[in-house]
XYZ file of C-alpha atoms in Angstrom:
690
model
C -7.328 -3.497 -12.129
C -4.169 -5.086 -11.155
C -2.329 -4.169 -13.913
C -2.894 -0.898 -12.743
C -0.299 -1.849 -9.611
C 2.654 -2.985 -11.833
C 5.072 0.056 -12.555
C 5.499 1.388 -16.420
C 9.263 1.067 -18.013
C 11.560 3.518 -16.265
C 9.513 3.877 -13.299
C 12.387 3.109 -11.069
C 12.573 1.985 -7.895
C 9.131 1.767 -5.704
C 9.187 4.582 -3.324
C 5.595 3.505 -1.476
C 2.279 3.327 -1.251
C -1.274 4.931 0.131
C -4.607 3.127 -0.930
C -7.774 3.046 0.789
C -10.677 1.389 0.758
C -14.259 -0.016 2.647
C -14.154 -3.154 2.794
C -10.763 -5.045 3.068
C -8.792 -8.845 2.316
C -5.239 -8.334 3.145
C -4.342 -10.984 1.661
C -5.188 -9.602 -1.989
C -3.232 -6.260 -0.878
C -0.114 -8.113 0.025
C 0.543 -11.069 -2.347
C -1.124 -9.662 -4.955
C -1.772 -5.694 -5.174
C 1.900 -5.200 -3.350
C 3.962 -7.485 -4.900
C 3.136 -6.562 -8.925
C 4.208 -3.034 -7.170
C 7.534 -4.334 -6.044
C 7.764 -6.428 -9.195
C 8.059 -9.260 -6.654
C 8.955 -12.613 -8.719
C 8.385 -15.520 -6.610
C 4.768 -16.760 -5.860
C 3.758 -16.798 -2.793
C 1.678 -20.574 -3.280
C 5.192 -22.179 -4.488
C 8.177 -20.369 -3.367
C 7.003 -19.866 -0.143
C 10.375 -18.717 1.245
C 11.659 -17.038 -1.696
C 8.036 -14.808 -1.472
C 8.615 -14.184 2.005
C 12.354 -12.930 2.029
C 11.792 -10.476 -1.035
C 8.442 -8.843 0.502
C 10.257 -8.644 3.700
C 13.242 -7.035 2.406
C 11.412 -4.512 0.347
C 9.679 -3.478 2.063
C 11.454 -2.695 4.673
C 12.720 0.390 2.741
C 9.502 1.306 1.265
C 6.232 3.052 2.893
C 2.927 0.917 2.468
C -0.499 1.600 4.102
C -4.097 1.100 3.624
C -6.916 3.123 4.718
C -9.878 1.388 5.494
C -13.378 1.883 7.226
C -13.001 1.033 10.999
C -15.428 -1.628 10.722
C -13.053 -3.422 8.553
C -9.485 -2.356 9.932
C -8.734 -4.850 12.862
C -7.642 -7.732 9.909
C -4.004 -9.468 10.369
C -1.897 -7.869 8.257
C 2.302 -8.095 7.645
C 3.303 -5.745 10.583
C 5.651 -4.376 7.833
C 2.574 -2.129 6.215
C 0.152 -0.035 7.885
C -3.729 -0.470 8.413
C -4.950 3.247 9.328
C -8.832 2.993 10.497
C -10.888 5.409 9.117
C -13.656 6.844 11.355
C -16.054 9.244 9.623
C -19.271 10.359 11.730
C -22.696 9.241 10.888
C -21.298 7.568 7.359
C -18.239 5.672 6.262
C -14.496 5.886 4.461
C -16.047 4.532 1.258
C -13.346 6.041 -1.257
C -11.121 3.689 -3.792
C -8.014 5.820 -4.401
C -4.423 4.371 -4.611
C -1.309 6.621 -4.620
C 1.631 4.822 -6.201
C 5.253 6.450 -5.934
C 8.474 5.316 -7.912
C 11.655 7.039 -8.275
C 10.748 8.314 -11.707
C 6.652 7.925 -11.865
C 3.348 8.629 -9.878
C -0.052 6.826 -10.656
C -3.511 7.501 -9.077
C -5.679 4.601 -9.164
C -9.286 5.693 -8.821
C -11.737 2.765 -8.768
C -15.520 1.563 -7.915
C -13.721 -1.908 -6.550
C -12.723 -2.221 -3.224
C -9.422 -4.053 -1.725
C -11.074 -7.775 -1.711
C -11.130 -11.008 -3.397
C -14.739 -9.830 -4.727
C -13.955 -6.624 -6.012
C -10.509 -7.108 -8.119
C -11.780 -11.190 -9.224
C -15.438 -11.545 -9.793
C -17.426 -8.418 -10.083
C -17.995 -5.468 -12.971
C -16.040 -2.875 -11.592
C -14.309 0.211 -13.395
C -11.210 1.501 -12.213
C -8.706 4.782 -13.975
C -5.340 5.981 -13.637
C -3.740 9.634 -13.782
C -0.397 8.915 -14.290
C 2.591 11.549 -13.446
C 6.098 11.480 -14.827
C 9.007 14.375 -14.626
C 7.867 15.273 -18.382
C 4.429 15.172 -17.648
C 2.634 15.704 -14.787
C -0.585 16.893 -13.636
C 0.547 18.116 -10.674
C -3.029 19.496 -10.247
C -4.625 16.257 -9.541
C -1.412 15.131 -7.722
C -2.296 17.888 -5.077
C -6.276 17.154 -4.638
C -5.086 13.653 -4.102
C -2.476 14.460 -1.373
C -5.515 16.735 0.007
C -7.820 14.121 -0.315
C -5.331 11.356 1.665
C -4.439 13.773 4.223
C -8.180 14.534 5.291
C -8.760 10.496 5.535
C -5.407 11.191 7.842
C -7.146 13.376 10.202
C -10.211 11.317 10.777
C -8.115 8.289 12.115
C -8.155 8.034 15.588
C -5.601 9.349 17.769
C -4.652 11.240 14.891
C -3.846 14.099 17.004
C -1.205 12.318 19.322
C 1.029 11.354 16.128
C 1.016 7.296 16.108
C 4.204 5.708 14.434
C 1.813 4.830 11.456
C 0.454 8.699 11.060
C 3.682 10.022 10.781
C 5.091 7.559 8.172
C 2.117 8.258 6.361
C 2.567 12.148 6.472
C 6.373 12.006 5.534
C 4.974 9.344 2.680
C 2.980 12.014 1.148
C 5.275 14.977 2.100
C 7.948 13.022 0.312
C 5.557 12.405 -3.179
C 4.869 16.294 -3.210
C 8.673 16.911 -2.793
C 9.693 14.183 -5.901
C 6.909 15.816 -8.385
C 8.040 19.386 -7.607
C 10.195 19.672 -10.324
C 8.087 17.959 -12.857
C 6.817 19.644 -15.652
C 3.516 20.390 -15.966
C 1.565 19.390 -19.255
C 0.470 21.990 -22.127
C -3.664 22.091 -21.000
C -5.008 20.660 -23.411
C -8.249 22.610 -24.548
C -10.481 19.397 -25.926
C -9.742 16.569 -22.149
C -9.405 17.706 -18.647
C -9.474 15.444 -15.628
C -10.012 16.333 -12.113
C -10.463 14.441 -9.028
C -13.863 15.375 -7.210
C -14.348 13.711 -3.932
C -17.527 13.713 -1.183
C -16.475 14.114 2.456
C -18.281 15.467 5.833
C -16.434 19.375 7.334
C -13.190 18.721 9.053
C -13.018 21.250 11.214
C -12.844 25.451 9.845
C -10.251 24.798 7.240
C -11.703 21.899 5.276
C -15.465 22.327 4.895
C -18.177 19.689 3.510
C -17.529 18.351 0.037
C -19.838 16.396 -2.491
C -18.628 15.005 -5.893
C -22.103 15.948 -7.447
C -21.480 19.329 -7.065
C -17.992 19.541 -7.315
C -18.728 17.376 -10.927
C -21.101 20.330 -12.221
C -18.921 23.140 -10.936
C -16.360 21.709 -13.307
C -18.362 20.989 -15.861
C -19.951 24.347 -15.872
C -16.915 26.000 -16.144
C -16.428 24.090 -19.770
C -19.884 25.385 -21.171
C -22.825 25.534 -19.315
C -25.198 23.378 -17.083
C -25.154 19.673 -18.331
C -28.634 18.694 -20.027
C -28.572 15.269 -20.284
C -27.479 12.816 -17.132
C -26.869 9.184 -16.927
C -26.329 7.536 -13.839
C -25.391 3.990 -13.081
C -25.225 2.476 -9.969
C -25.758 -0.823 -8.400
C -26.815 0.860 -4.913
C -29.709 3.719 -3.766
C -30.553 5.315 -0.439
C -33.393 2.431 1.268
C -35.281 5.569 2.390
C -36.547 8.419 1.248
C -33.598 9.825 0.296
C -33.593 8.866 -3.416
C -36.125 11.244 -4.124
C -34.066 14.033 -2.358
C -30.428 13.531 -4.342
C -32.459 12.499 -7.642
C -34.040 16.157 -6.696
C -30.639 17.663 -6.182
C -29.536 16.417 -9.179
C -32.183 17.830 -11.381
C -32.012 21.206 -9.689
C -28.572 21.445 -10.969
C -28.923 21.186 -14.200
C -29.556 23.736 -17.363
C -32.808 25.242 -16.754
C -35.205 26.864 -19.639
C -34.644 22.764 -21.688
C -35.718 19.802 -21.274
C -33.334 17.606 -18.960
C -33.010 13.953 -19.949
C -32.372 11.292 -17.350
C -31.142 7.916 -17.585
C -30.734 5.304 -15.043
C -29.083 1.927 -15.253
C -30.227 -0.014 -12.279
C -30.374 -3.925 -11.102
C -32.483 -5.980 -12.056
C -34.010 -9.638 -10.782
C -35.199 -11.523 -13.514
C -36.443 -15.423 -13.151
C -35.735 -18.469 -15.543
C -38.928 -17.578 -17.235
C -37.142 -15.878 -20.560
C -41.249 -14.462 -20.894
C -41.552 -12.763 -17.284
C -41.229 -9.248 -16.886
C -37.888 -7.889 -14.826
C -38.221 -6.650 -11.286
C -36.387 -2.967 -10.476
C -33.877 -3.348 -7.410
C -33.984 0.406 -7.097
C -36.869 2.982 -5.658
C -39.469 4.242 -7.748
C -38.387 7.925 -6.788
C -35.751 7.389 -9.445
C -38.823 7.710 -11.876
C -41.198 9.997 -10.627
C -38.960 12.829 -8.738
C -37.688 14.493 -11.974
C -41.281 14.856 -13.106
C -41.431 18.176 -10.990
C -38.315 19.681 -12.895
C -39.122 19.072 -16.627
C -37.328 16.080 -16.544
C -37.864 12.659 -19.016
C -36.348 9.509 -18.055
C -35.046 6.787 -19.568
C -34.695 3.416 -17.234
C -31.971 0.455 -18.587
C -31.188 -2.543 -17.000
C -27.291 -3.269 -15.329
C -25.879 -6.245 -17.326
C -25.414 -8.856 -15.100
C -23.221 -11.528 -16.916
C -20.349 -10.708 -18.844
C -19.325 -11.502 -22.550
C -18.633 -15.287 -21.948
C -21.870 -15.671 -20.017
C -20.326 -15.574 -16.278
C -22.434 -14.600 -13.767
C -20.993 -11.065 -12.581
C -22.417 -8.587 -9.806
C -22.471 -4.947 -11.590
C -20.735 -2.714 -8.595
C -18.905 0.121 -10.802
C -20.278 3.849 -10.552
C -20.708 6.018 -13.225
C -22.277 8.920 -14.184
C -22.074 11.018 -17.253
C -23.223 14.337 -18.162
C -23.734 15.702 -21.153
C -24.279 19.145 -23.169
C -23.775 20.615 -26.279
C -20.152 21.474 -25.785
C -18.853 18.800 -23.836
C -19.224 15.382 -22.165
C -18.175 14.437 -19.104
C -18.158 11.143 -17.172
C -17.343 10.592 -13.407
C -16.256 7.149 -12.285
C -15.198 5.751 -8.408
C -16.537 5.098 -5.747
C -19.869 7.268 -5.651
C -23.367 5.378 -5.110
C -26.347 7.675 -6.256
C -26.906 8.010 -2.895
C -27.077 11.253 -0.833
C -23.844 9.714 1.354
C -22.094 9.114 -1.695
C -23.037 12.039 -3.681
C -22.494 14.260 -0.696
C -26.111 15.782 -0.606
C -27.235 16.368 3.196
C -25.618 16.269 6.622
C -24.495 12.903 6.668
C -21.694 11.772 4.001
C -19.245 9.151 3.693
C -15.495 9.576 2.604
C -15.574 9.041 -1.520
C -13.631 9.982 -4.570
C -14.042 9.935 -7.809
C -11.975 11.139 -11.053
C -13.730 13.537 -13.553
C -12.887 13.733 -17.137
C -14.245 16.278 -19.374
C -14.132 16.097 -22.801
C -14.712 19.713 -25.519
C -16.813 18.795 -27.880
C -14.949 19.863 -31.222
C -15.290 18.745 -34.596
C -14.297 15.866 -35.787
C -12.417 15.381 -32.483
C -12.066 11.679 -30.759
C -12.409 11.964 -27.244
C -16.564 12.904 -26.910
C -17.021 10.067 -28.521
C -14.955 7.944 -26.420
C -16.263 8.751 -23.376
C -19.811 7.417 -24.518
C -18.146 4.573 -25.876
C -16.810 3.588 -22.139
C -20.432 2.642 -21.004
C -21.266 -1.271 -22.174
C -24.858 -1.975 -23.731
C -27.403 -1.780 -21.751
C -30.809 -2.822 -22.867
C -33.661 -0.661 -22.542
C -37.128 -1.183 -20.245
C -39.897 -0.496 -22.307
C -42.513 0.507 -19.881
C -40.454 1.491 -16.355
C -44.081 2.605 -14.926
C -45.798 -0.548 -15.157
C -43.324 -2.902 -13.595
C -42.187 -3.634 -10.080
C -40.083 -1.470 -8.325
C -38.389 -3.335 -5.433
C -36.573 -0.494 -3.993
C -32.864 0.043 -2.846
C -30.572 -3.257 -3.647
C -29.137 -4.266 -0.488
C -25.057 -4.194 -0.450
C -24.126 -7.681 0.183
C -20.369 -5.964 1.471
C -22.282 -3.641 3.360
C -24.678 -6.074 5.097
C -21.573 -8.175 6.467
C -20.106 -5.049 7.553
C -23.253 -4.039 9.772
C -23.194 -7.739 10.868
C -20.341 -7.004 12.665
C -20.613 -4.945 16.064
C -18.728 -1.428 16.427
C -15.666 -1.404 18.079
C -16.511 0.707 20.627
C -14.579 4.525 19.913
C -12.616 4.497 23.175
C -10.058 2.283 21.500
C -8.297 4.724 19.547
C -4.961 2.657 18.773
C -2.441 -0.082 19.256
C 1.019 0.185 18.681
C 3.573 -3.067 19.121
C 7.284 -2.329 20.275
C 9.531 -4.388 18.625
C 13.141 -5.217 20.305
C 14.710 -6.566 23.162
C 12.062 -4.288 25.122
C 8.685 -6.247 23.596
C 5.777 -3.847 24.472
C 2.571 -3.523 23.315
C 0.742 0.290 23.858
C -2.532 0.929 23.887
C -3.842 4.501 23.211
C -7.554 4.892 25.152
C -10.662 7.617 25.434
C -11.757 6.856 28.802
C -14.834 9.128 28.379
C -16.093 6.923 25.185
C -14.738 3.356 27.012
C -17.750 1.014 27.724
C -18.286 -0.256 31.436
C -16.747 -3.306 31.533
C -14.023 -4.635 28.963
C -11.230 -6.736 27.940
C -8.401 -6.902 25.420
C -7.016 -10.200 24.251
C -3.971 -11.293 22.506
C -4.860 -13.570 19.065
C -2.753 -16.620 18.069
C -0.320 -19.202 19.296
C 0.599 -16.929 22.389
C -3.120 -16.363 23.126
C -3.876 -13.959 26.630
C -5.770 -11.348 28.572
C -3.652 -8.317 28.155
C -5.938 -5.787 30.166
C -8.858 -5.346 31.796
C -11.216 -2.285 32.754
C -10.664 -3.462 36.462
C -7.003 -3.293 36.205
C -7.041 -0.503 33.667
C -8.378 1.246 36.636
C -7.065 0.399 39.344
C -3.386 1.811 38.125
C -5.267 5.062 37.236
C -6.896 5.269 34.161
C -4.199 5.776 31.957
C -4.982 7.388 28.272
C -1.841 5.595 27.490
C -1.036 2.029 28.270
C 2.043 0.157 28.154
C 1.736 -3.608 28.653
C 4.972 -6.118 28.321
C 5.467 -8.699 25.728
C 7.202 -12.066 26.203
C 7.206 -14.018 22.740
C 9.618 -13.145 20.102
C 6.958 -13.006 17.909
C 3.777 -10.376 18.152
C 0.395 -11.409 18.484
C -1.856 -11.572 15.320
C -4.612 -9.438 16.020
C -6.212 -8.524 18.813
C -9.536 -8.890 20.311
C -11.738 -6.355 22.420
C -14.750 -7.852 24.366
C -16.882 -6.060 26.291
C -20.863 -7.199 26.967
C -21.990 -9.967 25.186
C -19.946 -8.384 21.920
C -16.613 -8.257 20.370
C -14.650 -6.740 17.473
C -10.728 -6.803 16.178
C -8.386 -3.935 17.091
C -6.253 -2.925 14.466
C -2.830 -3.025 15.519
C 0.673 -1.475 13.592
C 4.233 -1.468 14.772
C 6.535 1.101 16.186
C 9.347 0.422 14.090
C 9.757 -1.971 11.375
C 13.225 -2.314 11.632
C 12.968 -4.055 15.192
C 11.228 -7.053 14.161
C 12.518 -10.449 14.362
C 13.547 -11.699 11.300
C 12.166 -15.204 9.471
C 13.991 -18.072 11.887
C 15.565 -19.679 8.164
C 17.529 -15.799 7.190
C 19.553 -17.641 10.024
C 21.007 -20.272 7.920
C 22.656 -17.280 5.450
C 25.646 -16.832 5.503
C 28.021 -14.285 4.961
C 29.274 -14.874 1.517
C 25.373 -15.394 0.765
C 24.278 -12.027 2.235
C 26.910 -10.576 0.516
C 25.878 -11.594 -2.341
C 22.592 -11.243 -2.387
C 23.616 -6.954 -1.536
C 26.254 -7.076 -4.297
C 23.650 -8.372 -6.890
C 22.232 -6.288 -9.320
C 18.573 -8.175 -9.260
C 17.914 -9.073 -5.184
C 14.902 -10.748 -5.841
C 16.708 -13.431 -8.002
C 19.047 -13.723 -5.461
C 16.812 -14.103 -3.037
C 14.822 -16.882 -5.198
C 18.176 -18.634 -5.704
C 18.884 -19.044 -2.311
C 15.656 -20.306 -1.234
C 16.270 -22.848 -3.674
C 18.743 -24.138 -2.260
C 17.103 -24.190 1.402
C 14.139 -25.766 0.111
C 15.445 -28.317 -2.511
C 13.447 -29.869 -5.307
C 12.570 -33.548 -5.564
C 13.095 -33.519 -8.772
C 15.783 -35.945 -11.019
C 18.817 -33.568 -10.820
C 21.114 -34.484 -13.690
C 24.287 -33.307 -11.759
C 23.423 -36.137 -9.998
C 23.127 -38.235 -12.537
C 26.786 -37.887 -13.932
C 28.588 -40.067 -15.729
C 31.773 -39.511 -14.040
C 31.141 -38.686 -10.070
C 31.891 -35.551 -9.507
C 34.005 -36.673 -6.451
C 36.255 -38.473 -8.508
C 36.686 -35.649 -10.868
C 40.501 -34.591 -10.411
C 40.413 -31.805 -10.751
C 38.368 -30.669 -8.248
C 41.421 -32.016 -5.990
C 42.945 -28.250 -7.240
C 39.901 -26.262 -7.233
C 42.006 -22.615 -8.005
C 38.829 -20.724 -6.464
C 39.807 -22.237 -3.214
C 42.719 -21.168 -2.702
C 43.857 -17.413 -0.489
C 44.073 -15.424 -3.418
C 41.396 -16.354 -5.860
C 39.438 -15.935 -2.561
C 40.745 -12.904 -1.919
C 39.558 -11.266 -5.492
C 36.809 -12.284 -5.585
C 35.219 -10.828 -2.415
C 37.309 -7.552 -4.044
C 34.747 -7.302 -6.291
C 32.047 -8.295 -4.701
C 32.869 -5.678 -2.697
C 33.199 -2.913 -5.071
C 29.934 -4.023 -6.662
C 28.066 -3.554 -2.666
C 29.887 0.204 -3.290
C 27.959 1.216 -6.494
C 24.889 -0.141 -4.741
C 25.147 1.672 -1.301
C 26.145 4.609 -3.386
C 22.839 4.846 -5.860
C 19.986 7.128 -4.843
C 17.485 6.310 -1.873
C 14.615 7.954 -1.816
C 13.830 8.658 2.101
C 15.594 8.232 5.141
C 13.461 4.713 6.164
C 14.983 3.788 3.248
C 18.539 4.472 3.448
C 17.411 3.263 7.113
C 16.714 -0.061 5.879
C 19.642 -0.532 3.387
C 22.151 -0.146 6.736
C 20.665 -1.799 9.585
C 17.461 -3.734 7.636
C 16.817 -7.528 7.431
C 19.592 -8.124 4.518
C 21.555 -5.107 5.230
C 25.261 -3.436 5.951
C 24.318 -4.166 9.981
C 23.480 -7.755 9.635
C 26.125 -8.331 7.211
C 28.943 -6.873 9.325
C 27.648 -9.558 12.239
C 28.328 -12.020 10.264
C 31.650 -11.158 9.417
C 32.643 -10.712 12.622
C 31.305 -14.233 13.500
C 33.038 -15.990 11.174
C 36.703 -13.880 11.942
C 35.389 -15.921 15.839
C 35.010 -18.805 14.785
C 37.836 -18.503 11.634
C 41.121 -20.451 14.506
C 43.732 -20.578 11.969
C 42.225 -18.598 9.313
C 41.706 -15.676 11.877
C 43.921 -13.675 9.879
C 42.107 -13.732 6.407
C 38.926 -12.994 8.523
C 40.343 -9.630 9.941
C 41.596 -8.577 6.770
C 38.377 -9.535 5.407
C 36.447 -6.877 8.262
C 39.233 -4.485 7.071
C 38.485 -4.812 3.417
C 34.686 -4.478 4.705
C 35.347 -1.194 6.233
C 37.708 0.643 4.154
C 34.451 -0.001 1.467
C 31.729 1.900 3.674
C 34.388 4.604 4.171
C 35.062 4.870 0.270
C 31.401 4.725 -0.459
C 30.791 8.247 -2.692
C 26.863 8.606 -2.470
C 25.594 9.807 -5.946
C 21.860 11.616 -5.504
C 19.610 12.865 -8.045
C 16.404 14.962 -8.914
C 14.261 13.930 -5.970
C 16.589 11.600 -3.783
C 17.648 11.883 -0.377
C 20.438 14.899 -0.903
C 24.010 13.978 0.024
C 24.177 16.454 3.084
C 20.934 14.220 4.322
C 22.690 10.952 3.554
C 25.974 11.611 5.331
C 24.277 12.904 8.224
C 22.667 9.190 8.803
C 25.821 7.125 7.260
C 28.747 8.508 8.693
C 27.511 8.233 12.479
C 26.676 4.750 11.357
C 29.524 3.882 9.866
C 31.719 5.266 12.830
C 29.046 3.352 15.233
C 30.141 0.472 13.195
C 33.901 0.532 13.636
C 33.495 0.978 17.620
C 31.438 -1.771 17.779
C 33.873 -4.184 15.508
C 37.073 -3.058 17.531
C 35.592 -3.387 21.044
C 34.415 -7.206 19.398
C 38.062 -7.859 17.938
C 40.109 -6.155 21.145
C 38.288 -9.124 23.026
C 39.601 -12.376 20.289
C 41.956 -10.649 19.265
C 44.832 -12.408 21.555
C 47.394 -14.078 19.358
C 47.104 -11.969 15.737
C 49.797 -10.806 14.236
C 50.945 -7.049 15.604
C 51.587 -5.483 11.906
C 48.082 -6.953 11.070
C 46.445 -5.172 13.907
C 48.140 -1.851 13.060
C 46.624 -2.100 9.704
C 43.224 -2.787 11.354
C 43.725 -0.011 13.830
C 44.399 2.545 10.627
C 41.648 1.408 9.096
C 39.156 1.870 12.083
C 40.978 5.447 12.618
C 40.351 6.507 9.151
C 36.538 5.771 9.638
C 36.177 7.641 12.640
C 37.229 10.999 11.158
């Protein structure tokens, strides 16, 4: 499934991604999923500095976020991407849908796997992708996925106040819609169709409750009547009588006047004795309920190991619906439960992909859907076996072991920059009587308590000063005898402090990286120079010592003329990179002011001038050439990218601001500079201020 996060050929630059999950491993998302999405070649365990710089640089220009069930959202994560907690009243955020966008490609991933090591490494899971491009775009599926994600954003606490993380996610979804607006719809293929079907509780008047089961069967009916056969593979079922309820609902939606055939693939527990009878880890209502609706039931055993005999727990969720005219398969996050399928009042947030293949003579699609199912052993006499009831979900049990964060703690935002603050949004009516908020990490401390909050007027938004240069790792809330973590997101990632090791990067280093056709490779080279290898270096063992080479005394590259020419060539490449299409205001701002951006480069060039001594004339000429380069940038937009008008609306004020700043600094250090050189500098500045 990690391969689905890699861009296909000619996908273009990454634009952003928004994923959903129930349980969450931020390390897997950061180092595996995002690394593949961004095509980071450095390995986090072997090339930690290169990986850090590549990740920080690439994440700054895109959007990345994860919608997580609120019980799992208070995790430590990079503030370059967002964690958005989702509160589903009476249910869970259980969907596993991811929306990935590159400049020329959009992918919707629908899976059964959570963003965890267990989900991506060890379980039996199922996943599929809907791919869209300029010449073939299933815009209906994209609109359905975007609408579902927008519904989840409405369930994030404090969403109505539009905190920064909500605005960023909304901007990304709008950007994806604009990007695909001009893409061509495929010609409708009558043989096969795909749909996003969801379960969701009602969210206001405009968003009624949804049921994956009902939506799937309604779409099947449009292709050729109600299904007469259903096959369900689910690792988990309701622990109470609701299993009979969801089974009854399925039977009622199936075809009438014919024999209904149902197959349930269920977990089994079997001892080491080969001859011992298996025990079925499912409720017996699966077998009994269909009998009242002329339904026959077959029971099969879910596999417990892969082809290499390695134990592999089954976590996939699959439901096949068949009639004489079509074969349909629904995969995704919905277990065969009331909350998962959308039966009754309490519903999870679930997302599934329904594929419907019409029966066509000599067509392959009808049979291909059947081949998705792995081989399973049939239970010969399920009536005589022991039915143990629903198998507990280990991940859910781990989640339920944690106390639920009181609903009064809505969100926390870290404000970076010179005046560092932590903004805490509260709902006074839902807070416990006594509580304390602590910062975790090296600078751990108590930030706020109920007593101090009440003394200061019970404000709904509290601004807390934060002294350390680095943000807190996590925030912990303690109340009564309980504790839980609060999710923390940054207000503006551009204000985050850069890694300390980047301070040793020179102007030439930064210019080389910015002008490179492959900045990632440039990062790896630079990082390798900062962390020299302990292995044998053949250059140090050369037959002729380098210092004794007579040609080293006359290195032409060290002359003024060659230095000017070399920097002119690099400046030209930098200008071409600045003219490339950019996908959104955030990406442009990062290109200009980010970790490795135009503004940090200008600061380093100015530092060269201030420390140049006798070479100040050359340093000033370099600054002038740098401004001329920026003045000559001719942005080249493309379909879906930021328009030229919007680019200039941001870029030209940035250029004027930079020219003013550099002029003030040069005036303060420019005593003794040649008059003709200062006149040249002033003419360049005036051009930039026009």
